[in-house]
Amino acid sequence: MATVDVIKCCIDSIRQIAEHIQDATVYLDAGSTESFQFLGAYPILLALGARAICSLENMCALDVVVDWNSNSDPARKLVVITSSLLSDAHRYILRCLSTHQVVRHCIIFTSISETAHSAFPDSPLGPDAYPEYESLLVQDYEELVKKSRTKPGQGKLNTEDGGRSEFPSIGEDVLNLEASPSGRDFYENNSLDYVEESVVKLVVSVYHFPMILCPISPRVFVLPSEGLVAEAHLSSGHEDSISPGLPPLSTGFLSDADDVPPGATLTAHFLYHLAAKMDLKVEIFSLGDISKTVGKVLTGMSSLYDVGRRKRSAGLLLIDRTLDLLTPCCHGDSLVDRIFSSLPRRNRTISGKGSGSQLKLRSLYLQRAPLDVQIPLARILNEEDSKIDSYRLLESIEAFLCGWNSDSQLTGLINLRQKIHDKPNHTDAEILTGSFVSSENFLGMPLLEAILDRRTKDGALLVKKWLQETLHRENVAVNVKSRPGVATKPEIQAMIKALSRNQSSLLRNKGIIQLAAATLFALEESNYTLWDAFSSAEKILSVSSGETSQSLAIQIGDLINKSALLGSHVNKGKREISKGLLSLQDALLLMIIGYILAGENFPTSGADGPFSWQEEHLLKDAVVDALLENPSVANLKFLDGLREELETNVDSKLKSQGTAEESSELDIDDFDDDQWGKWGDEDGDDDNKIEQVYGDVQLKLELRDRVDNLFKFLHKLSDLKRKNIPLRDGSLTMEANFDEDRKGLLYKLLTRVLGKYDVPGLEYHSSTVGRLFKSGFGRFGLGQAKPSLADQNVILVFVIGGINGLEVCEAHEALAESGRPDIELLVGGTTLLTSNDMLDLLLGNSSYF
């Protein structure tokens, strides 16, 4: 029987729409771009006959000339692939149609089904969303073209911004078809009747394309960070909610159907269509309140037809992220987590989602960090070795633009060439960066899948081994000292440079070169030392949590106080910030970890929290002092509206300190007789000092109130074990030894499930046929036995809220220890979480706090 492969399933889905892709200009929105980047789908789209692949949100007038030559006609077909609501993509689709004026057929693929469109609160479309939108798009396009006819001579192409300023939002005027240089060649010999005829002949088709996801390996995937399913809220702002990007606490009180978060509904629809695409008939198990809600929606979507079809049986295990916040907050032994935490990310695409006001927009969409990392290849390949520089790039652009010099109307493009020449050269990092592609492999072994199953040292050694074998295959010698059993930075860098000396070798081995460069960046001294400092501090907190609450509180206080020493100081009249290993923001993340550990081990130490009043009072004082010393270090939501005052307060103190130091250096002889006349002005200075002291007291009181609210939020986090019903018996939280590496919830859960032990709170959702047997035929003794997740040969684990690399590694360890090599394990999640993402979800802009 064929193995389950997410990458293969996604590629097959793309090939199934080949007839639509052929001879079309393809536009991808931000979520689809991220998905296709991980998938490595761009060569596939071009092989299927796509004219060009462009960004939907960053659409440019120059997109029209892509793939043109003297013998070809302009593209008559436009394909848009979006991971958003049709209403959110509407303005961008209109811009594309107004630019490509000869398009006769617009084909739209969306990952959001018709049912999900009608269920989403911000969608204006009903149950028949697709045909409804087809007619609305044609109608809006006709109105825009008619409006463009009434305002001729509407400006020429603005080459400074690529023509973007010519394409307005919905309700504004579109670019005049005759005045645009990109459209003049096709309309100068035709009357306006031809324009009207082209509008009438425009055909719009909308189809469902559910396979928009980011496969990290054939059996591990997450959702695009800028896709609607990942951006939709997983909880509303009630007392059990922590963050819109995380499920609420599992208190056992399920919400009514009207209160189901949009993210839960969209997740259910995604998983339903994913299972259908992979020909899987899933038996649904859930752990956590939102997981149960998603399981119920999934069960309601199933039908007798779905159950009766010949599909491969599989188990679907849904887990709430809120049941284990500790694992993604910590810095575990995972090379993948180190890489994704260390590498810079691509900037988010600026897009205006939502049809309502900004308040409504904020209540429905979450801003997650992009998954697409930027591997700084140019930092490793120096200028002498890497000939792919900005000069050759500019020469290529010049040659392309000069090819259009015969057309006098395109002089603006030649001016653009000159401006590119005059523009300062980009840095190497901007020119030569790499990204991960999950389909890249080494002798048939997917690169990312191999390092997902390994710890940091083993993963780095595997990368070193691959580099050595690649050099041997390329017959390239490297003069570098190698140490067995250790992957050092100099030898990895030397091997990368050796493989990148010519472009053919660079292209042949780009997969292993990019992975090695990412590994090298993660193992740089600054990144490696910071990660190890976090890991050491977390182990100290874990050991202290096995002793007394006082010991744990002292450790947390020490971390806060040490970060406070990294405050501001004045050097030669300028303000400088001391840099250390762990900042205040890092210390606050460790304090979150400490409070979660305290809640697991000292749930009744204090009246309102895990620590006594005296212990917590000292912690509050430490946090207040640290924030007063350096408020700019921590970008925290609870300081909104107060950060500017704190900054001003610090600047005034530093200024007064500098003035005091200067005055202390003055000699008594510097005073003259005129200064004795100012003796009486001291009363005014005293008044200013009193006013300043009063202002400082007010600021400190306001900050103290904010810190009190912070600790109330920490009390909620410390109550995770008590409030989350599945964790109350302790079987999924307790550790035998606090000095050993802690295992996450996913490892413990899979170990119990595969061992066929009972799991408190694990709920099975009966299928349609199962409910029929239970309710109807059960009275005749024909009832259906409750299936076990361990009896399935395929298990899909999906963590609602996100996963990290360490959890994937531990899940495979649990499977290996179970002695069940016949089981195929797939792991998925809402997003790929790092510790920085967790801090943003808990205390940053993505928090309810």
Tab-separated table of N, CA and C in Angstrom, residues 493-548:
chain	number	residue	atom	x	y	z
A	493	GLN	N	31.997	25.812	6.708
A	493	GLN	CA	32.082	26.982	5.830
A	493	GLN	C	33.011	26.707	4.651
A	494	ALA	N	34.120	26.035	4.884
A	494	ALA	CA	35.052	25.726	3.800
A	494	ALA	C	34.410	24.792	2.775
A	495	MET	N	33.629	23.820	3.243
A	495	MET	CA	32.976	22.894	2.315
A	495	MET	C	31.876	23.595	1.518
A	496	ILE	N	31.160	24.512	2.156
A	496	ILE	CA	30.128	25.274	1.430
A	496	ILE	C	30.765	26.105	0.324
A	497	LYS	N	31.865	26.776	0.645
A	497	LYS	CA	32.539	27.591	-0.365
A	497	LYS	C	33.067	26.739	-1.511
A	498	ALA	N	33.583	25.556	-1.198
A	498	ALA	CA	34.116	24.681	-2.239
A	498	ALA	C	33.024	24.234	-3.202
A	499	LEU	N	31.823	23.971	-2.674
A	499	LEU	CA	30.723	23.536	-3.533
A	499	LEU	C	30.114	24.691	-4.318
A	500	SER	N	30.402	25.927	-3.914
A	500	SER	CA	29.764	27.087	-4.545
A	500	SER	C	30.706	27.874	-5.443
A	501	ARG	N	31.846	27.294	-5.798
A	501	ARG	CA	32.831	28.033	-6.588
A	501	ARG	C	32.377	28.279	-8.012
A	502	ASN	N	31.527	27.438	-8.554
A	502	ASN	CA	30.970	27.709	-9.879
A	502	ASN	C	29.460	27.546	-9.819
A	503	GLN	N	28.774	28.216	-10.722
A	503	GLN	CA	27.314	28.270	-10.669
A	503	GLN	C	26.665	26.914	-10.916
A	504	SER	N	27.262	26.092	-11.771
A	504	SER	CA	26.670	24.789	-12.049
A	504	SER	C	26.660	23.915	-10.806
A	505	SER	N	27.757	23.928	-10.049
A	505	SER	CA	27.807	23.161	-8.807
A	505	SER	C	26.852	23.743	-7.771
A	506	LEU	N	26.763	25.076	-7.733
A	506	LEU	CA	25.852	25.728	-6.795
A	506	LEU	C	24.407	25.335	-7.061
A	507	LEU	N	24.015	25.283	-8.329
A	507	LEU	CA	22.637	24.927	-8.672
A	507	LEU	C	22.372	23.446	-8.448
A	508	ARG	N	23.346	22.594	-8.751
A	508	ARG	CA	23.141	21.157	-8.565
A	508	ARG	C	22.967	20.797	-7.097
A	509	ASN	N	23.693	21.492	-6.245
A	509	ASN	CA	23.722	21.135	-4.823
A	509	ASN	C	23.108	22.220	-3.941
A	510	LYS	N	22.174	22.990	-4.506
A	510	LYS	CA	21.624	24.134	-3.769
A	510	LYS	C	20.910	23.699	-2.497
A	511	GLY	N	20.287	22.527	-2.492
A	511	GLY	CA	19.549	22.079	-1.318
A	511	GLY	C	20.450	21.876	-0.119
A	512	ILE	N	21.516	21.092	-0.276
A	512	ILE	CA	22.419	20.825	0.848
A	512	ILE	C	23.218	22.073	1.202
A	513	ILE	N	23.539	22.920	0.206
A	513	ILE	CA	24.272	24.155	0.496
A	513	ILE	C	23.436	25.083	1.372
A	514	GLN	N	22.153	25.232	1.054
A	514	GLN	CA	21.286	26.113	1.844
A	514	GLN	C	21.069	25.563	3.245
A	515	LEU	N	20.885	24.250	3.364
A	515	LEU	CA	20.707	23.657	4.693
A	515	LEU	C	21.980	23.815	5.523
A	516	ALA	N	23.134	23.604	4.893
A	516	ALA	CA	24.397	23.757	5.614
A	516	ALA	C	24.613	25.207	6.033
A	517	ALA	N	24.253	26.156	5.162
A	517	ALA	CA	24.391	27.574	5.510
A	517	ALA	C	23.473	27.950	6.670
A	518	ALA	N	22.259	27.413	6.672
A	518	ALA	CA	21.333	27.684	7.777
A	518	ALA	C	21.848	27.078	9.077
A	519	THR	N	22.404	25.868	8.987
A	519	THR	CA	22.981	25.222	10.176
A	519	THR	C	24.159	26.028	10.706
A	520	LEU	N	24.990	26.516	9.794
A	520	LEU	CA	26.148	27.312	10.191
A	520	LEU	C	25.722	28.589	10.891
A	521	PHE	N	24.680	29.232	10.377
A	521	PHE	CA	24.193	30.472	10.990
A	521	PHE	C	23.639	30.200	12.382
A	522	ALA	N	22.900	29.085	12.540
A	522	ALA	CA	22.332	28.753	13.848
A	522	ALA	C	23.406	28.401	14.864
A	523	LEU	N	24.540	27.876	14.389
A	523	LEU	CA	25.611	27.474	15.292
A	523	LEU	C	26.669	28.556	15.482
A	524	GLU	N	26.429	29.765	14.946
A	524	GLU	CA	27.334	30.878	15.223
A	524	GLU	C	27.388	31.141	16.716
A	525	GLU	N	28.500	31.679	17.161
A	525	GLU	CA	28.731	31.819	18.601
A	525	GLU	C	27.636	32.615	19.291
A	526	SER	N	27.207	33.728	18.676
A	526	SER	CA	26.196	34.562	19.324
A	526	SER	C	24.870	33.824	19.469
A	527	ASN	N	24.423	33.176	18.398
A	527	ASN	CA	23.159	32.445	18.455
A	527	ASN	C	23.257	31.209	19.340
A	528	TYR	N	24.375	30.489	19.207
A	528	TYR	CA	24.555	29.254	19.972
A	528	TYR	C	24.634	29.550	21.470
A	529	THR	N	25.382	30.597	21.830
A	529	THR	CA	25.542	30.949	23.243
A	529	THR	C	24.228	31.403	23.857
A	530	LEU	N	23.462	32.205	23.119
A	530	LEU	CA	22.174	32.670	23.636
A	530	LEU	C	21.231	31.499	23.870
A	531	TRP	N	21.182	30.569	22.908
A	531	TRP	CA	20.289	29.410	23.053
A	531	TRP	C	20.703	28.570	24.265
A	532	ASP	N	22.013	28.349	24.422
A	532	ASP	CA	22.480	27.547	25.551
A	532	ASP	C	22.229	28.250	26.875
A	533	ALA	N	22.316	29.602	26.882
A	533	ALA	CA	22.011	30.350	28.110
A	533	ALA	C	20.544	30.172	28.494
A	534	PHE	N	19.660	30.239	27.502
A	534	PHE	CA	18.237	29.973	27.757
A	534	PHE	C	18.041	28.562	28.299
A	535	SER	N	18.659	27.588	27.628
A	535	SER	CA	18.485	26.191	28.020
A	535	SER	C	18.984	25.943	29.434
A	536	SER	N	20.133	26.536	29.805
A	536	SER	CA	20.664	26.374	31.159
A	536	SER	C	19.734	26.994	32.196
A	537	ALA	N	19.230	28.201	31.893
A	537	ALA	CA	18.318	28.866	32.827
A	537	ALA	C	17.035	28.051	33.012
A	538	GLU	N	16.536	27.477	31.923
A	538	GLU	CA	15.318	26.667	32.018
A	538	GLU	C	15.540	25.402	32.843
A	539	LYS	N	16.713	24.801	32.715
A	539	LYS	CA	17.013	23.617	33.528
A	539	LYS	C	17.124	23.976	35.000
A	540	ILE	N	17.717	25.147	35.295
A	540	ILE	CA	17.809	25.597	36.689
A	540	ILE	C	16.418	25.814	37.266
A	541	LEU	N	15.533	26.447	36.464
A	541	LEU	CA	14.152	26.652	36.931
A	541	LEU	C	13.450	25.321	37.148
A	542	SER	N	13.691	24.359	36.268
A	542	SER	CA	13.052	23.052	36.401
A	542	SER	C	13.516	22.336	37.666
A	543	VAL	N	14.822	22.395	37.947
A	543	VAL	CA	15.341	21.775	39.161
A	543	VAL	C	14.800	22.478	40.401
A	544	SER	N	14.745	23.810	40.358
A	544	SER	CA	14.233	24.568	41.507
A	544	SER	C	12.766	24.278	41.762
A	545	SER	N	12.014	24.011	40.701
A	545	SER	CA	10.588	23.708	40.882
A	545	SER	C	10.384	22.378	41.585
A	546	GLY	N	11.417	21.555	41.608
A	546	GLY	CA	11.320	20.302	42.359
A	546	GLY	C	11.696	20.450	43.807
A	547	GLU	N	12.074	21.655	44.235
A	547	GLU	CA	12.484	21.892	45.622
A	547	GLU	C	11.385	22.654	46.357
A	548	THR	N	11.532	23.973	46.489
A	548	THR	CA	10.542	24.790	47.201
A	548	THR	C	10.160	25.983	46.344
